[in-house]
C-alpha positions in Angstrom: -0.1 -0.2 0.1 1.2 2.9 -0.9 2.2 5.2 2.0 0.1 8.4 2.6 1.1 12.1 1.0 2.8 14.7 2.5 0.6 18.1 3.4 3.9 19.8 1.7 2.9 17.3 -1.3 -0.8 17.7 -1.1 -0.8 21.4 -0.8 0.8 21.3 -4.3 -1.6 19.2 -5.8 -3.9 21.9 -4.7 -2.9 24.5 -5.8 -2.9 23.0 -9.5 -6.9 21.6 -9.6 -7.8 25.0 -7.4 -6.0 27.5 -8.8 -9.1 30.0 -9.6 -10.0 29.8 -5.7 -7.4 32.4 -4.3 -8.0 31.0 -0.6 -4.9 29.2 1.4 -5.1 25.7 1.1 -2.8 24.8 3.5 -4.9 23.6 6.5 -6.4 21.2 3.9 -3.4 19.6 3.4 -2.4 19.4 7.0 -6.0 17.6 7.6 -5.8 15.2 4.0 -2.5 14.5 5.4 -3.8 12.5 8.4 -5.4 10.2 6.2 -5.2 7.5 4.5 -3.7 7.0 0.9 -6.9 5.8 -0.4 -8.6 8.3 1.5 -6.4 11.3 0.2 -6.2 9.4 -3.6 -10.3 9.2 -3.1 -10.2 13.5 -2.0 -8.3 14.8 -4.4 -10.0 12.8 -7.5 -13.7 14.4 -6.3 -12.0 17.8 -5.9 -11.1 17.8 -9.9 -14.5 16.5 -10.5 -16.0 19.4 -8.7 -13.6 21.9 -10.0 -15.2 21.0 -13.4 -18.8 22.2 -12.6 -17.9 24.7 -9.7 -14.8 26.2 -8.1 -17.0 26.9 -4.8 -18.3 23.9 -4.5 -15.0 22.2 -4.5 -13.2 24.2 -2.1 -15.6 23.5 0.0 -15.6 19.9 -0.2 -11.8 20.2 0.5 -12.4 22.1 4.0 -14.8 19.5 5.0 -13.4 16.6 3.7 -11.2 15.1 6.6 -13.9 15.5 8.7 -16.2 13.9 6.5 -13.7 10.7 6.0 -13.1 10.1 9.0 -17.1 9.8 10.2 -18.5 7.4 6.8 -17.8 5.2 4.3 -16.1 5.6 1.1 -20.0 5.2 -0.1 -21.4 7.0 1.9 -18.9 10.2 1.5 -19.7 9.6 -2.5 -23.3 10.0 -1.9 -22.6 13.3 0.5 -20.8 14.4 -2.7 -24.1 13.9 -5.1 -26.3 15.2 -3.1 -24.8 18.5 -3.2 -24.1 18.0 -5.9 -27.6 17.7 -7.2 -29.0 21.1 -4.9 -25.9 22.7 -6.7 -27.7 21.9 -9.9 -31.5 22.8 -8.9 -31.0 25.5 -6.3 -27.3 26.7 -6.7 -24.1 27.5 -5.3 -25.6 28.8 -1.6 -27.9 25.8 -1.2 -24.6 23.4 -2.0 -22.4 25.1 0.9 -24.8 24.1 3.3 -25.2 20.8 2.4 -21.1 19.8 2.1 -21.5 22.6 5.9 -23.4 19.8 7.8 -21.5 16.8 7.7 -23.4 15.9 10.7 -26.5 16.3 9.3 -25.5 13.8 6.4 -24.4 11.0 8.5 -27.5 11.0 10.0 -29.7 10.6 7.3 -26.7 8.1 5.7 -28.3 5.9 9.0 -31.7 6.1 8.7 -31.1 5.5 4.9 -29.6 2.2 5.6 -33.4 1.5 7.2 -35.2 3.5 4.9 -36.7 4.3 1.2 -35.5 6.7 -1.2 -38.2 8.0 -3.2 -36.1 8.9 -6.3 -35.1 5.3 -5.5 -38.1 4.1 -5.9 -40.1 6.9 -8.5 -40.1 4.4 -11.3 -42.4 2.1 -9.3 -44.2 3.9 -8.1 -45.5 6.8 -11.3 -46.0 2.9 -12.9 -48.6 3.1 -10.1 -50.0 6.3 -10.1 -50.1 5.6 -13.5 -52.1 2.8 -13.1 -54.7 4.4 -11.2 -57.4 6.4 -12.8 -57.7 9.9 -13.2 -55.0 12.8 -14.0 -51.8 11.8 -15.2 -49.3 13.2 -11.3 -45.8 13.5 -11.3 -44.0 13.1 -7.8 -41.4 15.3 -6.4 -39.7 15.6 -2.8 -41.0 18.5 -0.2 -40.8 18.5 3.2 -44.5 17.9 3.3 -47.2 15.7 2.3 -49.2 17.2 0.1 -50.5 18.3 -3.3 -51.3 20.5 -5.5 -53.2 19.0 -8.1 -51.3 17.8 -10.4 -47.3 17.4 -8.2 -47.7 14.5 -5.1 -45.2 15.4 -3.1 -43.3 12.6 -1.0 -40.8 12.9 1.6 -37.2 12.3 0.0 -36.0 9.3 2.1 -38.7 7.8 4.1 -37.7 6.7 7.9 -40.3 6.9 10.2 -40.8 2.7 10.9 -38.3 0.1 11.4 -37.8 -1.8 7.6 -36.5 -0.8 4.2 -39.9 -2.9 3.4 -42.4 -0.9 5.4 -40.9 2.9 4.4 -41.6 1.9 0.8 -44.7 0.6 1.3 -45.7 4.4 3.6 -44.5 6.3 0.2 -46.6 4.3 -1.2 -50.1 5.1 0.7 -49.1 8.7 1.0 -48.9 9.3 -2.7 -52.5 6.9 -3.1 -54.1 8.6 -0.2 -53.2 12.2 -1.8 -54.3 10.5 -5.3 -57.8 10.0 -4.5 -58.0 13.9 -3.3 -57.2 14.5 -6.7 -59.5 11.6 -8.1 -62.4 11.9 -6.2 -62.9 15.7 -5.6 -61.0 16.8 -2.5 -60.3 20.0 -4.7 -63.5 20.3 -7.0 -63.8 23.5 -7.7 -66.0 26.3 -4.9 -64.6 23.4 -2.0 -61.9 26.8 -0.8 -64.4 29.5 -1.4 -66.3 27.5 0.8 -63.7 27.1 3.6 -62.0 30.4 3.5 -66.2 31.5 4.1 -65.8 30.2 7.8 -65.4 33.0 10.4 -62.5 31.2 11.5 -60.6 29.2 8.5 -57.7 27.2 10.2 -59.9 25.8 12.0 -62.6 24.5 9.5 -59.7 23.2 7.0 -58.7 21.1 9.8 -62.1 19.7 10.7 -62.3 19.4 6.7 -58.7 17.3 6.1 -60.3 15.3 9.2 -63.7 14.4 7.6 -61.5 13.9 4.2 -59.3 11.6 5.7 -63.1 9.4 6.8 -63.9 9.7 3.8 -60.9 8.7 1.3 -60.3 5.7 3.3 -63.6 4.2 2.5 -63.4 5.0 -1.0 -59.4 3.8 -0.6 -61.1 1.0 0.9 -63.5 -0.4 -2.3 -61.2 0.7 -5.3 -57.7 -0.1 -3.4 -57.9 -3.2 -0.8 -54.1 -3.4 -1.1 -53.4 -1.3 -0.6 -55.9 -0.1 2.2 -54.1 -3.2 3.9 -50.8 -1.2 3.7 -52.0 2.0 5.3 -53.9 0.0 8.8 -50.7 -2.3 8.6 -49.1 1.1 8.7 -51.1 2.7 11.2 -50.9 -0.1 13.7 -47.1 0.2 13.8 -47.7 3.9 14.6 -49.8 2.9 17.6 -52.7 5.0 15.2 -56.1 4.7 14.4 -58.1 6.1 11.2 -60.4 6.9 13.3 -60.8 6.8 17.4 -64.3 6.5 19.4 -66.1 9.5 19.1 -65.7 9.8 15.7 -67.2 6.6 14.2 -70.7 8.3 14.3 -69.1 10.7 11.4 -66.9 8.0 9.9 -69.7 6.1 9.4 -72.2 8.5 7.8 -69.1 9.1 5.4 -69.5 5.1 4.5 -72.5 5.3 3.3 -72.9 8.7 1.4 -69.8 10.6 1.6 -69.6 10.4 -2.4 -68.4 13.7 -3.2 -65.6 16.4 -0.5 -69.1 18.5 0.0 -70.8 15.5 2.2 -66.9 15.9 4.2 -67.7 20.2 4.5 -71.3 19.6 4.9 -70.0 18.1 8.8 -68.0 21.1 8.7 -71.0 23.2 8.9 -72.3 20.9 11.1 -69.9 20.7 14.1 -67.9 23.8 13.5 -69.8 25.5 16.5 -68.4 23.3 18.9 -66.2 21.6 17.3 -64.6 18.1 19.0 -60.6 17.0 19.6 -59.4 16.2 16.3 -57.2 13.1 16.3 -53.9 12.6 15.6 -53.0 12.8 11.9 -52.6 9.6 10.6 -48.9 9.5 9.3 -49.8 9.1 5.3 -52.6 12.2 5.9 -49.7 15.6 5.0 -50.9 18.2 4.8 -53.6 20.6 2.4 -53.2 23.8 0.9 -55.8 25.4 -0.7 -53.7 28.4 -1.5 -50.8 26.2 -3.5 -53.9 24.1 -5.3 -56.7 27.4 -5.7 -52.6 28.9 -7.9 -52.1 25.9 -10.0 -56.2 25.0 -10.6 -57.1 28.2 -11.4 -54.7 28.4 -14.3 -55.5 24.8 -15.6 -58.8 25.8 -15.9 -58.0 28.4 -18.0 -55.9 25.9 -20.4 -57.5 23.0 -20.9 -60.7 25.4 -21.5 -59.2 26.8 -24.7 -56.8 23.5 -25.2 -59.9 21.8 -25.6 -61.9 24.0 -27.9 -59.1 24.1 -30.1 -58.8 20.8 -30.3 -62.4 20.4 -31.1 -61.6 22.8 -34.4 -59.7 20.0 -35.8 -61.9 17.2 -34.2 -65.1 18.6 -36.5 -63.1 19.1 -39.7 -61.9 15.1 -38.7 -65.8 13.8 -38.3 -67.1 15.9 -41.1 -64.8 14.8 -43.4 -65.4 11.1 -42.8 -69.3 11.6 -43.1 -70.9 11.4 -47.3 -71.7 15.0 -48.8 -75.2 14.1 -49.1 -75.3 14.2 -44.7 -73.1 16.8 -43.3 -74.6 19.9 -41.7 -74.3 23.0 -41.9 -71.9 23.6 -39.3 -74.1 26.3 -36.2 -73.2 29.2 -35.6 -70.6 30.5 -33.5 -72.3 30.6 -30.5 -73.6 26.6 -30.9 -72.1 23.7 -31.3 -72.0 20.2 -32.7 -71.0 19.0 -30.2 -72.8 18.6 -26.9 -71.7 15.9 -23.5 -74.4 13.6 -21.8 -73.6 11.0 -18.9 -74.4 7.6 -18.5 -73.5 5.1 -15.6 -70.5 3.8 -15.2 -70.4 0.5 -15.3 -67.2 -0.1 -13.2 -68.3 2.0 -10.3 -72.0 2.0 -9.5 -73.9 5.7 -8.6 -71.4 7.3 -10.3 -71.6 8.4 -13.9 -69.1 9.0 -17.0 -69.5 11.1 -19.8 -69.7 11.0 -23.4 -69.5 12.8 -26.5 -72.3 13.8 -28.8 -71.7 15.0 -32.1 -74.4 16.3 -34.0 -76.7 14.2 -31.6 -75.1 10.7 -32.1 -72.0 9.2 -30.2 -68.3 9.3 -31.0 -64.9 8.3 -29.2 -62.7 11.1 -29.6 -59.2 10.6 -29.5 -57.1 10.3 -26.7 -55.5 13.9 -26.9 -59.1 14.9 -26.5 -60.3 12.4 -23.8 -57.3 13.4 -20.7 -58.2 17.0 -21.0 -62.0 16.1 -20.7 -60.8 13.7 -17.4 -58.9 16.7 -15.8 -61.9 19.2 -16.7 -64.0 17.0 -15.2 -62.2 16.3 -11.4 -62.4 20.4 -10.9 -65.7 20.6 -11.8 -67.6 17.2 -11.6 -69.6 18.6 -15.1 -68.2 19.8 -18.2 -69.9 23.1 -19.3 -71.4 24.0 -22.7 -69.0 26.7 -23.1 -65.9 24.7 -23.4 -67.7 22.3 -26.6 -67.4 25.5 -28.4 -64.7 24.6 -31.4 -62.7 27.7 -31.3 -58.8 28.8 -31.7 -56.9 27.5 -34.8 -57.4 24.6 -34.0 -53.6 23.6 -33.0 -52.8 23.4 -29.4 -49.7 23.5 -26.9 -49.4 23.4 -23.0 -49.7 27.0 -21.6 -46.6 27.0 -19.8 -43.9 26.0 -22.8 -42.9 29.1 -24.6 -40.5 30.2 -26.9 -36.3 30.6 -25.8 -35.0 33.4 -25.3 -33.8 35.2 -28.0 -30.5 35.9 -27.7 -29.4 32.5 -30.1 -27.4 30.4 -27.5 -27.5 31.3 -24.6 -28.7 28.4 -22.4 -31.6 29.6 -21.0 -35.1 29.0 -20.8 -38.0 32.3 -20.6 -39.1 30.5 -17.8 -38.9 27.7 -14.6 -37.9 23.6 -14.6 -41.7 23.8 -14.0 -43.5 25.0 -16.2 -46.7 23.3 -16.4 -46.8 20.9 -20.2 -42.7 20.1 -19.8 -41.4 16.9 -19.2 -38.2 16.9 -16.6 -35.8 14.0 -17.5 -32.7 13.1 -15.3 -29.3 12.4 -17.2 -26.1 11.2 -16.6 -23.1 12.0 -16.1 -20.6 10.2 -16.4 -17.8 12.2 -14.4 -20.2 11.8 -11.1 -21.0 8.6 -11.8 -24.9 9.3 -11.2 -27.9 11.5 -12.6 -28.4 14.9 -12.6 -32.1 15.2 -11.4 -34.3 17.5 -14.0 -32.0 18.2 -15.6 -33.8 18.4 -19.0 -36.8 20.6 -19.8 -39.1 18.4 -22.8 -41.9 19.2 -24.5 -43.9 17.6 -26.8 -44.6 19.1 -29.7 -46.5 18.5 -33.5 -45.2 18.3 -36.6 -47.1 20.7 -38.5 -48.6 19.0 -41.9 -47.0 21.3 -45.1 -48.5 20.4 -48.0 -46.2 21.7 -50.5 -45.9 18.3 -53.4 -43.6 16.2 -51.6 -46.2 13.3 -50.5 -47.1 13.0 -54.5 -43.8 13.5 -55.5 -42.2 10.6 -53.7 -44.7 8.1 -54.5 -44.5 9.1 -58.1 -40.8 8.5 -57.9 -40.9 5.2 -56.4 -43.6 4.3 -57.9 -42.5 1.0 -59.9 -40.4 0.2 -56.2 -44.1 1.0 -54.0 -46.1 -2.9 -55.1 -43.4 -4.6 -54.6 -42.7 -3.3 -51.0 -46.3 -3.7 -50.3 -46.4 -7.8 -51.0 -43.1 -8.2 -49.1 -44.5 -6.5 -46.0 -47.6 -8.3 -46.6 -46.1 -11.8 -46.5 -44.6 -10.7 -43.4 -48.0 -10.8 -42.2 -47.5 -14.9 -41.9 -50.2 -17.6 -42.9 -52.4 -20.0 -41.5 -50.7 -22.5 -39.1 -52.7 -25.3 -39.5 -53.1 -26.9 -36.3 -53.6 -31.3 -35.5 -55.1 -33.0 -33.0 -57.3 -30.3 -31.7 -60.6 -31.3 -29.0 -62.5 -28.9 -31.4 -62.4 -27.6 -35.3 -63.9 -27.4 -39.1 -62.1 -31.1 -40.4 -61.4 -34.3 -38.7 -57.7 -35.4 -38.3 -57.5 -38.3 -40.1 -54.1 -39.9 -37.7 -55.9 -38.9 -34.6 -59.2 -41.0 -35.1 -56.6 -44.0 -35.9 -54.6 -43.6 -33.3 -57.5 -43.2 -30.2 -60.4 -46.4 -32.2 -56.5 -48.4 -32.1 -56.9 -46.8 -28.2 -60.5 -48.3 -28.2 -59.4 -51.3 -29.3 -56.8 -51.8 -27.1 -59.6 -51.1 -24.1 -57.8 -47.5 -23.4 -59.5 -44.8 -23.1 -60.5 -43.0 -26.2 -58.6 -39.2 -27.8 -61.3 -36.2 -27.6 -58.4 -34.6 -29.7 -59.8 -35.3 -32.8 -59.4 -32.4 -34.9 -57.8 -29.6 -37.4 -58.2 -26.4 -37.1 -56.4 -23.2 -38.9 -55.0 -20.7 -36.5 -52.9 -17.5 -37.3 -50.1 -16.6 -35.4 -50.5 -12.6 -34.9 -47.9 -10.3 -34.6 -47.8 -8.5 -31.6 -45.5 -5.3 -31.8 -45.0 -2.0 -31.5 -42.2 0.5 -32.9 -40.6 4.0 -32.3 -39.0 5.6 -35.2 -36.9 8.7 -33.2 -35.6 11.2 -36.5 -33.3 12.9 -35.6 -34.4 17.0 -37.0 -31.2 18.2 -36.0 -29.9 21.3 -38.3 -27.3 18.7 -39.8 -30.2 17.1 -41.7 -30.8 20.0 -43.8 -31.3 19.5 -47.7 -30.3 15.8 -48.7 -30.5 14.2 -45.5 -33.9 15.8 -44.1 -35.2 15.0 -48.0 -34.4 10.9 -47.2 -34.9 11.3 -43.5 -39.1 12.2 -44.8 -38.4 9.9 -48.4 -38.1 7.0 -46.1 -41.0 7.7 -43.2 -43.5 8.1 -46.6 -42.0 4.2 -47.9 -42.0 3.3 -44.8 -45.4 3.6 -43.8 -46.9 3.6 -47.1 -46.0 -0.5 -46.7 -46.4 -1.2 -42.7 -50.1 0.0 -43.7 -50.4 -3.4 -45.2 -48.7 -5.4 -42.2 -50.7 -4.1 -39.9 -47.9 -2.9 -36.8 -48.8 -0.9 -34.1 -46.0 2.0 -34.6 -45.4 5.8 -34.0 -43.1 8.5 -35.2 -41.3 11.2 -33.7 -38.7 13.7 -34.1 -36.3 14.9 -31.5 -34.3 18.2 -31.3 -33.6 21.6 -29.1 -31.2 23.5 -27.7 -29.4 23.4 -24.7 -30.7 21.0 -21.4 -33.8 23.5 -21.2 -34.7 23.1 -24.5 -34.8 19.7 -25.5 -38.4 19.6 -27.6 -39.4 16.0 -29.6 -41.6 16.1 -32.8 -45.2 14.0 -33.0 -45.4 13.4 -36.7 -47.3 10.4 -35.4 -48.6 8.5 -32.1 -49.5 5.0 -32.2 -53.2 5.6 -31.7 -53.1 8.0 -34.8 -54.3 6.8 -37.7 -52.1 6.9 -40.7 -53.9 9.0 -43.8 -53.6 12.6 -44.8 -53.0 14.2 -41.6 -50.0 12.0 -41.2 -48.2 12.0 -44.3 -48.8 16.1 -44.1 -46.8 15.4 -41.2 -44.2 13.4 -42.7 -44.1 16.4 -46.1 -43.4 18.9 -42.7 -40.7 17.8 -40.7 -37.8 20.2 -41.4 -34.2 20.4 -40.2 -34.3 22.4 -36.5 -31.5 22.6 -33.8 -29.1 20.2 -32.1 -28.4 16.7 -30.9 -29.3 16.3 -27.1 -30.5 12.4 -27.8 -30.2 11.2 -24.1 -33.9 13.1 -22.9 -35.4 12.5 -25.9 -34.5 8.3 -25.5 -35.9 8.7 -22.1 -39.1 10.7 -23.4 -39.9 8.2 -26.2 -39.3 5.3 -24.0 -42.4 6.7 -21.5 -44.4 7.0 -23.8 -43.7 3.6 -25.8 -43.2 1.5 -22.6 -47.0 2.3 -22.2 -48.0 0.4 -25.3 -48.9 -3.6 -23.8 -47.0 -5.3 -26.9 -44.6 -8.8 -27.1 -41.7 -6.7 -29.0 -41.5 -3.1 -28.6 -38.9 -1.5 -30.6 -37.1 1.8 -30.8 -35.1 2.5 -33.6 -33.0 6.3 -34.6 -32.6 7.8 -37.6 -30.0 10.1 -37.3 -26.6 11.4 -39.2 -24.0 12.0 -36.4 -23.6 11.7 -32.7 -24.8 13.7 -29.8 -24.8 16.9 -29.9 -25.4 20.1 -28.3 -25.1 23.9 -28.2 -22.5 23.5 -25.1 -19.1 21.6 -26.2 -20.2 19.4 -22.9 -22.4 17.6 -24.5 -20.9 17.4 -27.8 -17.7 15.3 -26.1 -17.4 11.9 -24.0 -20.9 13.5 -21.7 -23.8 13.0 -23.8 -22.1 10.0 -25.7 -22.5 8.3 -22.3 -25.8 10.2 -21.7 -27.0 8.3 -24.8 -26.1 5.0 -23.6 -27.4 5.4 -20.0 -30.5 6.2 -21.3 -30.7 3.6 -24.3 -29.5 0.6 -20.9 -32.4 2.4 -19.3 -35.0 2.2 -21.9 -33.3 -1.9 -21.9 -34.3 -1.9 -18.7 -37.7 -1.4 -19.8 -37.4 -4.8 -21.7 -37.3 -2.6 -24.9 -35.7 -3.2 -27.7 -33.0 -0.1 -29.2 -31.3 0.1 -33.3 -30.3 3.0 -34.7 -29.7 3.4 -38.4 -27.7 6.1 -39.4 -25.4 7.4 -42.9 -23.1 8.5 -40.8 -19.3 6.5 -41.9 -18.0 7.8 -38.5 -20.8 6.0 -36.7 -17.9 2.8 -36.1 -16.1 4.8 -33.8 -19.0 5.2 -31.5 -21.7 3.2 -31.9 -21.2 0.1 -31.0 -19.9 1.7 -28.0 -23.7 3.4 -27.2 -26.0 0.5 -28.8 -24.0 -2.8 -28.7 -21.9 -4.5 -31.3 -25.1 -5.2 -33.3 -27.9 -2.8 -32.8 -26.9 -0.6 -35.2 -26.4 -0.3 -39.2 -25.4 3.2 -41.5 -26.1 3.6 -45.2 -22.6 5.0 -47.0 -24.9 6.7 -49.4 -28.2 9.0 -48.0 -29.8 8.0 -51.3 -30.2 4.9 -50.2 -32.3 5.6 -47.0 -35.8 4.8 -48.5 -34.6 1.9 -49.1 -32.3 0.4 -46.6 -34.9 1.8 -44.1 -37.7 -0.5 -45.0 -35.4 -3.8 -45.6 -34.4 -2.7 -41.8 -37.9 -2.7 -39.8 -38.5 -6.7 -41.6 -35.4 -7.7 -40.3 -35.7 -5.9 -36.8 -39.3 -7.5 -36.4 -39.6 -10.7 -38.6 
């Protein structure tokens, strides 16, 4: 084992690394001199790594490193450093300095982490739990208190109240389910907040309302989610708590019988407000209610979603009218009227509840998923769909509020809003130098490609008219033929061989088999494919032309095959303006609209691939298919405005995003025209998961050929 470095040697090394920091390094060098050589090397490594992000962070770590290394193991010290870096990324230098100073606080948390459940570690599982529940799509975020603003569920970053990791995970799951129930079963429906604030003692009214809502939601969760309800009861027993104290039983029973609305709880508040009983101890997963935060989010969402729904109905009306024969089309009513209406019908899955049916000229229709999601969210807030929400208005293009344009200063790594802008998705990014993620580092917005009617589609179909019939015929062959199954218990024909065997068995005194038929069975393909198309600035010209031609030919051929597929472009500039562009979603029917969007694909900015892969992986992961494939169509390696991402950093982040996709049973593949791709693609995709097309003009032929090979 090498001898520890002396203080003079350490001081020289630290001066070289932290030359921009004017403070003396002597004290830190003396402290590090008392450590082992392994600890010294560890500290020097992290000083170098931190200096690349911020010199002040590196210096703060240095002056506290000896205390940390004496009190913690090397993995725990590394977690302390990563926490400081995460705080620096999200909250700035001063907050990060506090993390590096509070070594003792981190030590206490490290001990709790031995039995605790980390929200970051379990976010994926909890997101799946929440995604599987009905209602609005909700995000997860860490906070000091358990609460929701009706769009995000805020949970503790580390749950360590109970003595085992399993029970602490149950606690996170129970808290998430309880907050979900608030959004799903009307705790924050419009009008509730105003009613609570109307009491003479709003604070006391809110406490009573929260208690009654806990009783009401407990009954709803017991009916809807019995498994999670058992976890809640288990946690209450461990904590020595009861859902309801004896003198509250009468109200609990009343809410259990008729408490399907938050207004039932509100009525009880008015009933007992004059002489309120002692409040029971809050349950461990109950959290807090913050009406002001909810009201701010609720008002903004209602305004945004009303405009969004009316905008989307313009496009939907045109689609519906284009499907009607000309002789049956009705004149569009005046501006104050609408061909759309809504009526309630009883929900088969939830007796006593109602679901909404949308009518077009008095006939039931099934709107696209984006319209259904908006209507569902509006119903959660209002309990109804007001008629004025169904009046088509606007230009038919809906971009969620908050998705604003970038700063006019080209190249500046800024976004003229905040990380938590509505309509944006936040994704982690892998920093190979830290060997950890930068939390919520990339801001991703999903847009839709505007259709273009410039003759491209007709010109392309004419250009490849001699090849299309053969291409379609080749894809038709992939559908497979009926297989003849023998020795079946039922079927179309008698299986002569099986019958002879059965007669022979009967002759020998054995029981005669009933599997005496043949039948034909078609083996169905169960495939979902996501095409991720590079729309960076480097694709301008021939490459963009070849990409669009490839996609158009592929779609024409795929329609004969019946596979589920989607097409999204990607581009952006810096981590705060990552963008994906929907060309065709999985639920979109192929037709003139999609052809127009393919024609509208155009070169944009840069190629920050990691965030795009993570976003499209999320979309593909929602599709229930036996085989799921993510095919990237690109002209080069990861790139962005900053020099950092176009180096090894971008390649390692993209590789990590692809590994994350594989863990979700998604198979990535890359088609590129970059002749230097052999230098980095094997590292990112694996030795056999990419192909290089040497000539751009061959791309339209190669894409279809590769698709057949991947899905056969």
